[in-house]
Short mmCIF file of C-alpha atoms and ligand atoms in Angstrom, two decimals:
data_model
loop_
_atom_site.label_atom_id
_atom_site.label_comp_id
_atom_site.label_asym_id
_atom_site.label_seq_id
_atom_site.Cartn_x
_atom_site.Cartn_y
_atom_site.Cartn_z
CA UNK A 992 -89.50 -135.17 -8.10
CA UNK A 993 -92.26 -137.38 -6.68
CA UNK A 994 -94.38 -139.39 -9.33
CA UNK A 995 -97.50 -139.86 -7.25
CA UNK A 996 -100.31 -140.39 -9.49
CA UNK A 997 -98.55 -140.68 -12.33
CA UNK A 998 -99.45 -143.88 -14.35
CA UNK A 999 -96.63 -145.17 -16.45
CA UNK A 1000 -97.02 -148.26 -18.68
CA UNK A 1001 -93.49 -149.73 -18.93
CA UNK A 1002 -92.89 -151.72 -21.92
CA UNK A 1003 -90.52 -154.73 -22.17
CA UNK A 1004 -89.07 -156.49 -25.31
CA UNK A 1005 -86.95 -159.28 -25.54
CA UNK A 1006 -83.45 -158.59 -24.78
CA UNK A 1007 -80.81 -159.37 -21.89
CA UNK A 1008 -81.16 -155.81 -20.67
CA UNK A 1009 -84.91 -156.52 -19.51
CA UNK A 1010 -83.36 -157.71 -16.13
CA UNK A 1011 -82.32 -153.80 -15.66
CA UNK A 1012 -86.00 -152.96 -16.12
CA UNK A 1013 -86.86 -154.57 -12.94
CA UNK A 1014 -84.71 -151.61 -11.29
CA UNK A 1015 -86.47 -149.28 -13.22
CA UNK A 1016 -89.77 -150.45 -12.44
CA UNK A 1017 -88.75 -150.28 -8.77
CA UNK A 1018 -87.94 -146.81 -9.04
CA UNK A 1019 -91.09 -145.68 -10.49
CA UNK A 1020 -93.16 -147.32 -7.78
CA UNK A 1021 -90.68 -146.19 -5.04
CA UNK A 1022 -91.46 -142.78 -6.09
CA UNK A 1023 -95.15 -143.06 -5.86
CA UNK A 1024 -95.95 -144.03 -9.96
CA UNK A 1025 -98.50 -146.59 -10.72
CA UNK A 1026 -96.93 -149.17 -12.96
CA UNK A 1027 -98.68 -151.50 -15.43
CA UNK A 1028 -96.27 -153.67 -17.63
CA UNK A 1029 -96.44 -155.01 -21.00
CA UNK A 1030 -94.31 -157.39 -22.13
CA UNK A 1031 -93.56 -159.42 -25.50
CA UNK A 1032 -93.45 -163.24 -25.48
CA UNK A 1033 -89.71 -163.17 -25.90
CA UNK A 1034 -89.23 -160.90 -23.07
CA UNK A 1035 -90.25 -163.85 -20.70
CA UNK A 1036 -87.50 -165.26 -21.62
CA UNK A 1037 -85.45 -163.08 -19.77
CA UNK A 1038 -87.67 -162.07 -16.79
CA UNK A 1039 -90.54 -163.76 -14.87
CA UNK A 1040 -94.28 -162.47 -15.04
CA UNK A 1041 -93.90 -163.44 -11.05
CA UNK A 1042 -90.96 -160.71 -10.67
CA UNK A 1043 -92.74 -158.40 -12.82
CA UNK A 1044 -96.09 -158.50 -11.05
CA UNK A 1045 -94.48 -158.40 -7.58
CA UNK A 1046 -92.44 -155.35 -8.39
CA UNK A 1047 -94.81 -153.42 -10.42
CA UNK A 1048 -97.91 -154.66 -7.81
CA UNK A 1049 -100.08 -155.22 -11.14
CA UNK A 1050 -101.01 -158.01 -13.47
CA UNK A 1051 -98.77 -158.12 -16.56
CA UNK A 1052 -100.04 -157.83 -19.91
CA UNK A 1053 -98.39 -160.31 -22.16
CA UNK A 1054 -101.22 -161.27 -24.82
CA UNK A 1055 -103.98 -159.36 -26.70
CA UNK A 1056 -106.24 -162.62 -26.50
CA UNK A 1057 -105.89 -163.34 -22.93
CA UNK A 1058 -109.22 -163.78 -20.89
CA UNK A 1059 -111.15 -160.74 -20.60
CA UNK A 1060 -111.61 -159.76 -16.86
CA UNK A 1061 -113.32 -156.60 -16.80
CA UNK A 1062 -114.95 -156.43 -20.19
CA UNK A 1063 -113.01 -153.72 -21.43
CA UNK A 1064 -110.58 -153.97 -24.70
CA UNK A 1065 -107.48 -154.31 -22.64
CA UNK A 1066 -104.85 -152.49 -24.54
CA UNK A 1067 -107.45 -149.52 -25.19
CA UNK A 1068 -108.07 -149.23 -21.63
CA UNK A 1069 -104.45 -149.34 -20.84
CA UNK A 1070 -103.90 -146.72 -23.17
CA UNK A 1071 -106.63 -144.45 -21.34
CA UNK A 1072 -105.33 -145.19 -18.15
CA UNK A 1073 -101.48 -144.23 -18.71
CA UNK A 1074 -99.84 -140.80 -18.77
CA UNK A 1075 -96.65 -142.07 -20.44
CA UNK A 1076 -95.35 -145.04 -21.91
CA UNK A 1077 -91.62 -146.28 -21.56
CA UNK A 1078 -90.61 -149.27 -23.56
CA UNK A 1079 -87.01 -150.49 -22.18
CA UNK A 1080 -85.45 -152.53 -23.53
CA UNK A 1081 -86.06 -151.65 -27.04
CA UNK A 1082 -84.93 -154.28 -29.24
CA UNK A 1083 -84.19 -153.74 -33.05
CA UNK A 1084 -87.28 -155.93 -33.40
CA UNK A 1085 -89.85 -153.80 -31.61
CA UNK A 1086 -88.47 -150.69 -32.95
CA UNK A 1087 -88.90 -152.14 -36.53
CA UNK A 1088 -92.54 -152.93 -35.64
CA UNK A 1089 -92.99 -149.26 -33.90
CA UNK A 1090 -91.87 -147.80 -37.19
CA UNK A 1091 -93.85 -149.54 -39.81
CA UNK A 1092 -97.15 -149.85 -37.66
CA UNK A 1093 -97.07 -153.29 -37.28
CA UNK A 1094 -99.47 -154.98 -34.17
CA UNK A 1095 -98.80 -158.47 -33.69
CA UNK A 1096 -98.50 -158.81 -29.93
CA UNK A 1097 -99.55 -156.66 -26.52
CA UNK A 1098 -96.55 -154.51 -26.68
CA UNK A 1099 -96.68 -153.34 -30.02
CA UNK A 1100 -100.44 -153.24 -30.16
CA UNK A 1101 -100.60 -151.06 -27.37
CA UNK A 1102 -97.95 -148.79 -28.88
CA UNK A 1103 -100.06 -148.41 -31.67
CA UNK A 1104 -103.02 -147.26 -29.62
CA UNK A 1105 -101.17 -144.97 -27.54
CA UNK A 1106 -101.08 -141.05 -28.37
CA UNK A 1107 -99.28 -139.74 -25.10
CA UNK A 1108 -95.34 -139.38 -24.85
CA UNK A 1109 -93.50 -142.49 -25.37
CA UNK A 1110 -89.77 -143.22 -24.51
CA UNK A 1111 -87.69 -146.00 -25.70
CA UNK A 1112 -84.67 -147.21 -24.76
CA UNK A 1113 -82.76 -149.01 -27.55
CA UNK A 1114 -80.64 -151.84 -26.69
CA UNK A 1115 -78.87 -154.49 -28.87
CA UNK A 1116 -75.83 -155.66 -30.42
CA UNK A 1117 -73.65 -152.73 -31.68
CA UNK A 1118 -73.70 -153.71 -35.32
CA UNK A 1119 -77.30 -154.25 -35.27
CA UNK A 1120 -77.71 -150.79 -33.64
CA UNK A 1121 -75.57 -149.41 -36.48
CA UNK A 1122 -77.50 -151.13 -39.20
CA UNK A 1123 -79.15 -148.53 -41.54
CA UNK A 1124 -82.47 -150.32 -41.35
CA UNK A 1125 -82.65 -149.94 -37.35
CA UNK A 1126 -80.95 -146.17 -37.91
CA UNK A 1127 -83.73 -145.46 -40.47
CA UNK A 1128 -86.45 -147.00 -37.99
CA UNK A 1129 -85.05 -145.10 -35.29
CA UNK A 1130 -85.39 -141.85 -37.45
CA UNK A 1131 -89.15 -142.60 -38.45
CA UNK A 1132 -89.78 -142.85 -34.63
CA UNK A 1133 -88.18 -139.51 -33.81
CA UNK A 1134 -90.14 -138.01 -36.49
CA UNK A 1135 -93.41 -139.16 -35.18
CA UNK A 1136 -92.30 -137.73 -31.87
CA UNK A 1137 -91.23 -140.82 -29.95
CA UNK A 1138 -88.29 -139.59 -27.56
CA UNK A 1139 -85.37 -141.80 -27.64
CA UNK A 1140 -83.03 -142.24 -24.68
CA UNK A 1141 -79.69 -143.12 -26.59
CA UNK A 1142 -77.65 -145.83 -26.15
CA UNK A 1143 -74.47 -145.16 -24.46
CA UNK A 1144 -71.08 -146.64 -25.53
CA UNK A 1145 -69.73 -149.39 -23.27
CA UNK A 1146 -69.47 -153.28 -22.82
CA UNK A 1147 -72.44 -155.42 -24.63
CA UNK A 1148 -73.46 -158.62 -23.76
CA UNK A 1149 -71.64 -160.19 -26.36
CA UNK A 1150 -68.56 -159.16 -24.72
CA UNK A 1151 -67.73 -156.27 -27.52
CA UNK A 1152 -67.65 -152.75 -26.90
CA UNK A 1153 -69.66 -150.24 -28.70
CA UNK A 1154 -73.13 -148.19 -29.06
CA UNK A 1155 -75.85 -150.31 -28.26
CA UNK A 1156 -76.49 -151.31 -24.62
CA UNK A 1157 -79.38 -150.01 -22.74
CA UNK A 1158 -79.03 -146.74 -20.81
CA UNK A 1159 -78.76 -147.50 -17.00
CA UNK A 1160 -82.17 -147.60 -15.22
CA UNK A 1161 -81.52 -144.48 -13.16
CA UNK A 1162 -80.26 -142.37 -16.17
CA UNK A 1163 -83.88 -143.46 -17.69
CA UNK A 1164 -85.67 -142.69 -14.29
CA UNK A 1165 -83.92 -139.10 -14.44
CA UNK A 1166 -85.32 -138.76 -18.13
CA UNK A 1167 -88.77 -139.44 -17.35
CA UNK A 1168 -88.88 -137.55 -13.74
CA UNK A 1169 -87.44 -134.40 -16.26
CA UNK A 1170 -89.91 -134.82 -18.56
CA UNK A 1171 -92.66 -134.75 -16.08
CA UNK A 1172 -91.33 -131.84 -14.51
CA UNK A 1173 -91.01 -130.00 -17.77
CA UNK A 1174 -94.61 -130.54 -18.35
CA UNK A 1175 -95.49 -129.26 -14.94
CA UNK A 1176 -93.48 -126.15 -15.57
CA UNK A 1177 -95.10 -125.71 -18.85
CA UNK A 1178 -98.34 -125.86 -17.36
CA UNK A 1179 -97.65 -123.00 -15.27
CA UNK A 1180 -95.33 -120.86 -17.63
CA UNK A 1181 -96.57 -119.43 -20.76
CA UNK A 1182 -96.69 -121.90 -23.20
CA UNK A 1183 -96.05 -119.90 -26.27
CA UNK A 1184 -93.05 -117.71 -25.51
CA UNK A 1185 -92.36 -117.10 -28.83
CA UNK A 1186 -95.91 -115.90 -29.74
CA UNK A 1187 -95.60 -112.94 -31.76
CA UNK A 1188 -92.12 -113.54 -33.29
CA UNK A 1189 -91.57 -114.46 -36.51
CA UNK A 1190 -88.49 -116.69 -37.11
CA UNK A 1191 -86.96 -117.61 -40.58
CA UNK A 1192 -85.01 -121.01 -40.73
CA UNK A 1193 -83.07 -122.47 -43.17
CA UNK A 1194 -82.46 -126.31 -43.50
CA UNK A 1195 -81.13 -129.12 -45.45
CA UNK A 1196 -78.78 -129.56 -48.32
CA UNK A 1197 -78.59 -127.40 -51.56
CA UNK A 1198 -78.22 -128.87 -54.98
CA UNK A 1199 -76.05 -127.51 -57.65
CA UNK A 1200 -77.35 -128.58 -61.11
CA UNK A 1201 -74.40 -129.52 -63.51
CA UNK A 1202 -76.43 -130.81 -66.31
CA UNK A 1203 -80.16 -132.56 -66.74
CA UNK A 1204 -79.20 -135.58 -64.69
CA UNK A 1205 -76.33 -134.46 -62.31
CA UNK A 1206 -76.12 -131.92 -59.50
CA UNK A 1207 -73.50 -131.29 -56.76
CA UNK A 1208 -74.83 -131.57 -53.10
CA UNK A 1209 -73.91 -132.96 -49.50
CA UNK A 1210 -75.13 -135.46 -47.12
CA UNK A 1211 -77.37 -132.91 -45.03
CA UNK A 1212 -80.57 -134.96 -44.64
CA UNK A 1213 -82.31 -131.37 -43.05
CA UNK A 1214 -83.50 -133.20 -39.83
CA UNK A 1215 -81.69 -130.63 -37.34
CA UNK A 1216 -83.16 -127.52 -39.44
CA UNK A 1217 -86.70 -129.05 -39.73
CA UNK A 1218 -86.26 -129.94 -35.54
CA UNK A 1219 -85.55 -126.64 -34.77
CA UNK A 1220 -88.50 -125.14 -37.17
CA UNK A 1221 -90.73 -127.54 -35.38
CA UNK A 1222 -89.74 -126.64 -31.79
CA UNK A 1223 -89.98 -122.93 -32.73
CA UNK A 1224 -93.32 -123.27 -33.87
CA UNK A 1225 -94.48 -125.46 -30.88
CA UNK A 1226 -93.28 -122.70 -28.90
CA UNK A 1227 -95.55 -120.02 -30.75
CA UNK A 1228 -93.47 -118.42 -33.05
CA UNK A 1229 -94.45 -117.95 -36.70
CA UNK A 1230 -92.00 -119.96 -38.68
CA UNK A 1231 -90.72 -120.00 -42.32
CA UNK A 1232 -88.71 -122.59 -43.49
CA UNK A 1233 -86.52 -122.52 -46.23
CA UNK A 1234 -85.80 -125.91 -46.88
CA UNK A 1235 -83.28 -127.46 -49.30
CA UNK A 1236 -84.21 -131.07 -51.07
CA UNK A 1237 -85.18 -133.21 -47.81
CA UNK A 1238 -87.95 -135.73 -47.78
CA UNK A 1239 -88.16 -135.13 -43.82
CA UNK A 1240 -91.77 -133.88 -43.40
CA UNK A 1241 -92.13 -130.86 -40.69
CA UNK A 1242 -94.40 -132.14 -37.65
CA UNK A 1243 -95.98 -128.82 -37.13
CA UNK A 1244 -98.51 -127.95 -39.52
CA UNK A 1245 -98.10 -124.14 -38.79
CA UNK A 1246 -94.40 -124.02 -40.33
CA UNK A 1247 -94.70 -122.06 -43.62
CA UNK A 1248 -92.26 -124.15 -45.79
CA UNK A 1249 -90.65 -123.02 -48.74
CA UNK A 1250 -88.75 -125.72 -50.69
CA UNK A 1251 -85.77 -124.53 -52.55
CA UNK A 1252 -83.09 -126.46 -54.56
CA UNK A 1253 -80.01 -124.27 -54.89
CA UNK A 1254 -77.94 -121.64 -52.68
CA UNK A 1255 -79.11 -119.13 -55.15
CA UNK A 1256 -82.94 -120.12 -54.92
CA UNK A 1257 -82.65 -120.08 -50.79
CA UNK A 1258 -80.74 -116.76 -51.04
CA UNK A 1259 -83.64 -114.96 -52.82
CA UNK A 1260 -86.31 -116.60 -50.61
CA UNK A 1261 -84.29 -115.53 -47.17
CA UNK A 1262 -84.01 -112.27 -48.77
CA UNK A 1263 -87.61 -111.67 -49.01
CA UNK A 1264 -88.38 -112.62 -45.51
CA UNK A 1265 -85.43 -111.49 -43.56
CA UNK A 1266 -86.44 -107.78 -43.09
CA UNK A 1267 -89.35 -109.04 -41.11
CA UNK A 1268 -88.01 -111.76 -39.11
CA UNK A 1269 -87.11 -111.38 -35.50
CA UNK A 1270 -84.92 -114.23 -35.60
CA UNK A 1271 -83.05 -115.95 -38.09
CA UNK A 1272 -81.35 -119.45 -37.76
CA UNK A 1273 -79.25 -120.62 -40.67
CA UNK A 1274 -78.89 -124.51 -40.29
CA UNK A 1275 -78.68 -125.12 -44.14
CA UNK A 1276 -75.65 -126.91 -45.39
CA UNK A 1277 -75.33 -124.66 -48.43
CA UNK A 1278 -73.08 -125.47 -51.11
CA UNK A 1279 -70.33 -123.20 -51.64
CA UNK A 1280 -69.82 -123.50 -55.06
CA UNK A 1281 -71.96 -123.98 -58.27
CA UNK A 1282 -71.10 -124.64 -61.77
CA UNK A 1283 -70.43 -122.04 -63.90
CA UNK A 1284 -72.56 -122.90 -66.44
CA UNK A 1285 -75.26 -125.70 -66.60
CA UNK A 1286 -74.97 -128.01 -69.43
CA UNK A 1287 -78.29 -127.92 -71.42
CA UNK A 1288 -77.73 -131.67 -72.47
CA UNK A 1289 -76.41 -134.55 -70.59
CA UNK A 1290 -72.71 -134.55 -70.46
CA UNK A 1291 -71.35 -136.94 -72.00
CA UNK A 1292 -68.40 -139.39 -70.98
CA UNK A 1293 -65.27 -138.76 -72.90
CA UNK A 1294 -61.51 -140.17 -72.74
CA UNK A 1295 -59.99 -137.50 -70.98
CA UNK A 1296 -60.81 -135.95 -67.84
CA UNK A 1297 -63.72 -133.55 -67.07
CA UNK A 1298 -62.98 -130.15 -65.63
CA UNK A 1299 -65.93 -128.44 -63.96
CA UNK A 1300 -65.45 -124.62 -63.55
CA UNK A 1301 -67.50 -123.83 -60.32
CA UNK A 1302 -68.25 -120.12 -59.03
CA UNK A 1303 -69.04 -119.22 -55.65
CA UNK A 1304 -72.61 -119.19 -54.73
CA UNK A 1305 -73.97 -116.17 -52.37
CA UNK A 1306 -72.84 -116.43 -48.64
CA UNK A 1307 -76.61 -116.28 -47.35
CA UNK A 1308 -75.52 -116.15 -43.42
CA UNK A 1309 -72.76 -113.93 -44.48
CA UNK A 1310 -75.34 -111.47 -46.47
CA UNK A 1311 -77.88 -111.40 -43.48
CA UNK A 1312 -75.18 -110.62 -41.01
CA UNK A 1313 -74.31 -107.52 -42.88
CA UNK A 1314 -77.93 -106.21 -43.14
CA UNK A 1315 -79.33 -107.22 -39.81
CA UNK A 1316 -80.42 -104.61 -37.39
CA UNK A 1317 -79.57 -104.47 -33.71
CA UNK A 1318 -83.17 -105.95 -33.15
CA UNK A 1319 -82.83 -108.93 -35.34
CA UNK A 1320 -81.09 -112.13 -33.79
CA UNK A 1321 -79.20 -114.10 -36.28
CA UNK A 1322 -77.76 -118.01 -35.39
CA UNK A 1323 -75.31 -119.65 -37.70
CA UNK A 1324 -74.09 -123.24 -37.96
CA UNK A 1325 -70.62 -124.16 -38.24
CA UNK A 1326 -69.53 -127.77 -39.18
CA UNK A 1327 -65.87 -128.17 -38.82
CA UNK A 1328 -63.24 -130.95 -39.38
CA UNK A 1329 -60.12 -129.23 -37.40
CA UNK A 1330 -59.55 -126.09 -35.40
CA UNK A 1331 -63.17 -126.33 -34.61
CA UNK A 1332 -63.24 -123.57 -32.01
CA UNK A 1333 -60.97 -121.21 -33.41
CA UNK A 1334 -62.78 -121.66 -37.00
CA UNK A 1335 -66.28 -121.22 -35.18
CA UNK A 1336 -65.02 -117.78 -33.09
CA UNK A 1337 -63.86 -116.50 -36.44
CA UNK A 1338 -66.99 -117.53 -38.11
CA UNK A 1339 -69.19 -115.78 -35.18
CA UNK A 1340 -67.30 -112.39 -35.48
CA UNK A 1341 -66.91 -112.15 -39.43
CA UNK A 1342 -70.47 -113.15 -39.97
CA UNK A 1343 -71.89 -110.66 -37.10
CA UNK A 1344 -73.71 -113.43 -35.43
CA UNK A 1345 -75.25 -113.43 -32.11
CA UNK A 1346 -75.09 -117.29 -31.76
CA UNK A 1347 -73.36 -120.12 -33.44
CA UNK A 1348 -74.05 -123.57 -33.19
CA UNK A 1349 -70.89 -125.72 -33.51
CA UNK A 1350 -70.70 -129.47 -34.38
CA UNK A 1351 -67.72 -131.19 -35.32
CA UNK A 1352 -67.38 -134.37 -37.39
CA UNK A 1353 -64.63 -135.65 -34.91
CA UNK A 1354 -67.53 -136.20 -32.56
CA UNK A 1355 -68.94 -139.53 -32.94
CA UNK A 1356 -72.85 -139.29 -33.73
CA UNK A 1357 -72.49 -135.76 -34.55
CA UNK A 1358 -73.29 -134.00 -37.89
CA UNK A 1359 -74.72 -135.50 -41.21
CA UNK A 1360 -76.40 -138.86 -41.59
CA UNK A 1361 -77.15 -139.11 -37.76
CA UNK A 1362 -80.25 -138.97 -35.74
CA UNK A 1363 -78.31 -137.62 -32.94
CA UNK A 1364 -75.84 -134.70 -32.60
CA UNK A 1365 -73.34 -133.26 -30.12
CA UNK A 1366 -72.92 -129.42 -29.95
CA UNK A 1367 -71.37 -126.48 -28.51
CA UNK A 1368 -73.07 -123.02 -28.79
CA UNK A 1369 -70.89 -119.73 -28.72
CA UNK A 1370 -72.43 -116.49 -28.10
CA UNK A 1371 -71.35 -113.14 -29.03
CA UNK A 1372 -69.98 -110.99 -25.66
CA UNK A 1373 -72.84 -109.94 -23.68
CA UNK A 1374 -75.50 -112.73 -25.30
CA UNK A 1375 -77.22 -114.98 -23.60
CA UNK A 1376 -76.48 -116.80 -20.29
CA UNK A 1377 -73.23 -118.65 -21.51
CA UNK A 1378 -70.85 -119.98 -19.13
CA UNK A 1379 -67.35 -120.23 -19.78
CA UNK A 1380 -65.31 -117.68 -21.94
CA UNK A 1381 -63.80 -119.35 -24.58
CA UNK A 1382 -60.67 -117.40 -24.70
CA UNK A 1383 -60.44 -118.34 -20.93
CA UNK A 1384 -56.62 -117.06 -20.90
CA UNK A 1385 -57.42 -113.69 -19.56
CA UNK A 1386 -60.37 -111.01 -19.51
CA UNK A 1387 -58.65 -107.97 -20.22
CA UNK A 1388 -58.26 -105.93 -23.06
CA UNK A 1389 -59.04 -107.30 -26.57
CA UNK A 1390 -60.19 -110.65 -24.84
CA UNK A 1391 -63.14 -108.55 -23.46
CA UNK A 1392 -64.97 -109.30 -26.73
CA UNK A 1393 -64.40 -112.95 -26.57
CA UNK A 1394 -67.30 -114.89 -26.84
CA UNK A 1395 -68.53 -117.30 -24.35
CA UNK A 1396 -69.50 -121.23 -24.89
CA UNK A 1397 -71.47 -123.95 -23.85
CA UNK A 1398 -70.86 -127.65 -24.19
CA UNK A 1399 -73.65 -130.10 -24.60
CA UNK A 1400 -74.03 -134.01 -24.77
CA UNK A 1401 -74.69 -136.18 -27.38
CA UNK A 1402 -78.47 -136.28 -27.76
CA UNK A 1403 -81.26 -136.80 -30.49
CA UNK A 1404 -81.68 -134.18 -32.79
CA UNK A 1405 -85.47 -133.28 -31.23
CA UNK A 1406 -83.71 -132.76 -27.85
CA UNK A 1407 -80.65 -130.74 -29.44
CA UNK A 1408 -83.13 -128.35 -31.08
CA UNK A 1409 -84.93 -128.03 -27.67
CA UNK A 1410 -81.34 -127.00 -26.41
CA UNK A 1411 -80.89 -124.45 -29.07
CA UNK A 1412 -84.27 -122.98 -29.00
CA UNK A 1413 -84.04 -122.32 -25.05
CA UNK A 1414 -80.63 -120.68 -25.66
CA UNK A 1415 -82.20 -118.53 -28.16
CA UNK A 1416 -85.16 -117.60 -25.76
CA UNK A 1417 -82.74 -116.91 -23.22
CA UNK A 1418 -80.53 -114.55 -25.13
CA UNK A 1419 -83.46 -113.01 -27.04
CA UNK A 1420 -85.30 -112.51 -23.43
CA UNK A 1421 -81.76 -111.04 -21.82
CA UNK A 1422 -81.11 -108.55 -24.66
CA UNK A 1423 -84.84 -107.42 -24.38
CA UNK A 1424 -84.40 -106.82 -20.95
CA UNK A 1425 -80.93 -105.14 -21.61
CA UNK A 1426 -82.36 -102.57 -24.24
CA UNK A 1427 -85.56 -101.85 -22.53
CA UNK A 1428 -85.87 -98.37 -21.15
N1 CTP B 116 -74.03 -120.61 -45.06
C1 CTP B 116 -74.73 -119.61 -46.14
N2 CTP B 116 -74.35 -119.65 -47.25
C2 CTP B 116 -73.41 -120.25 -47.88
C3 CTP B 116 -72.60 -121.02 -47.10
C4 CTP B 116 -72.92 -121.37 -45.74
O1 CTP B 116 -75.66 -119.27 -45.43
N3 CTP B 116 -73.34 -120.11 -49.04
C5 CTP B 116 -74.49 -120.62 -43.70
C6 CTP B 116 -74.65 -121.98 -43.37
O2 CTP B 116 -75.99 -122.14 -43.20
C7 CTP B 116 -74.11 -121.89 -41.76
C8 CTP B 116 -72.98 -121.09 -42.02
O3 CTP B 116 -73.03 -120.39 -43.19
O4 CTP B 116 -74.84 -121.37 -40.73
C9 CTP B 116 -71.52 -121.96 -41.90
O5 CTP B 116 -71.46 -122.63 -42.98
P1 CTP B 116 -70.04 -123.42 -43.14
O6 CTP B 116 -69.85 -124.41 -44.70
O7 CTP B 116 -69.62 -124.15 -41.90
O8 CTP B 116 -69.25 -122.05 -43.23
P2 CTP B 116 -68.50 -121.33 -44.67
O9 CTP B 116 -68.98 -119.98 -44.37
O10 CTP B 116 -69.35 -122.11 -45.75
O11 CTP B 116 -67.09 -121.34 -44.69
P3 CTP B 116 -66.28 -122.73 -45.01
O12 CTP B 116 -66.89 -123.68 -45.69
O13 CTP B 116 -65.06 -122.20 -45.79
O14 CTP B 116 -66.06 -123.41 -43.14
#
């Protein structure tokens, strides 16, 4: 795709990967984009102003206090000019500043004033990358709508192996051109394809109360389901989000959020809305068991073991599958630790699902507590545009009913939500075509 006429700010912070950004700038300029470069003072320890200036064919912005040439506030004029900002490499320091709203150099100030799409390509040592503070900051940025270009696993500048190196310039370039392409398509296609559809989404963990101070819970943050709800609302759906305890806020203010605590609460709210929902996505990590009795007072410590008697919670997805009509589309999730595909296939069939999103805890970066996820999707036979038959042994007899499967790369959860919503759209549309007279 040509980038002719596109104005891109390339932000560079102080990491060794800054040398690769020279190739990225070259790729942008070669493909017709106008590029203006904003650097932190530390970035200039790794690349020179002269190289950046020569490749971008523009002056470099390295200070908010530099001499005024055109009598405009430079970082504001820049943000008005640009269509997009790409920060590569984004160090732990600049990610921290972006996440907390600190503006003490040209790059962080420009970022704060920029209200258009921003992509960041993190680059740092693997231990820094995995540090909870950095992960928290990345999560904050994702929740603010910043696109992250995930660090691949590989050899780092320090010589060790791990996650944290900056993605290659060609890959970053592909992501950016892909994004512009999607925007162009969105301009021509109906922007709200889910308009008129009511969607019920469950998200987050459930808390099962033991006594006034304790509960049984799980590590789900709710991020995956909240991103799905936002994505569906962005595409025009009327979304009801039934959410267990989660501190994450929905970005799209049209999402009607019903906060619940226990599996029983979630079940009750889902039952109220399911009948009128066209599409239901159950991504919540619902507790399977709850204490048989809730102690009215705090359970005191004794010398012997404590035995808690648990009873099964309602299987919300199972109930919805049993009660769904042929016009309703039902999506379930499965988080598995072993025999992933067999278990997922069984769940798809036994719970009468149209589609199942599988994540395995064996995949690095997938599941709970990560801002990323790696999924596969299983489709009921005849649903969607899935590619590979799961039971690819033969396609005769009983195996004609085998589900089909699609695998996806490790991505941040906002992008995973886009993939899931894309597949729901394709499946719902194809079944609408099949059933129409
Ligand atoms: N689910 C639900 N109600 C429950 C338990 C799970 O609606 N009480 C939904 C989840 O939201 C998810 C799907 O069921 O969409 C699968 O959840 P999972 O825990 O993987 O499966 P279970 O059916 O609970 O089976 P198991 O834990 O034995 O794997």
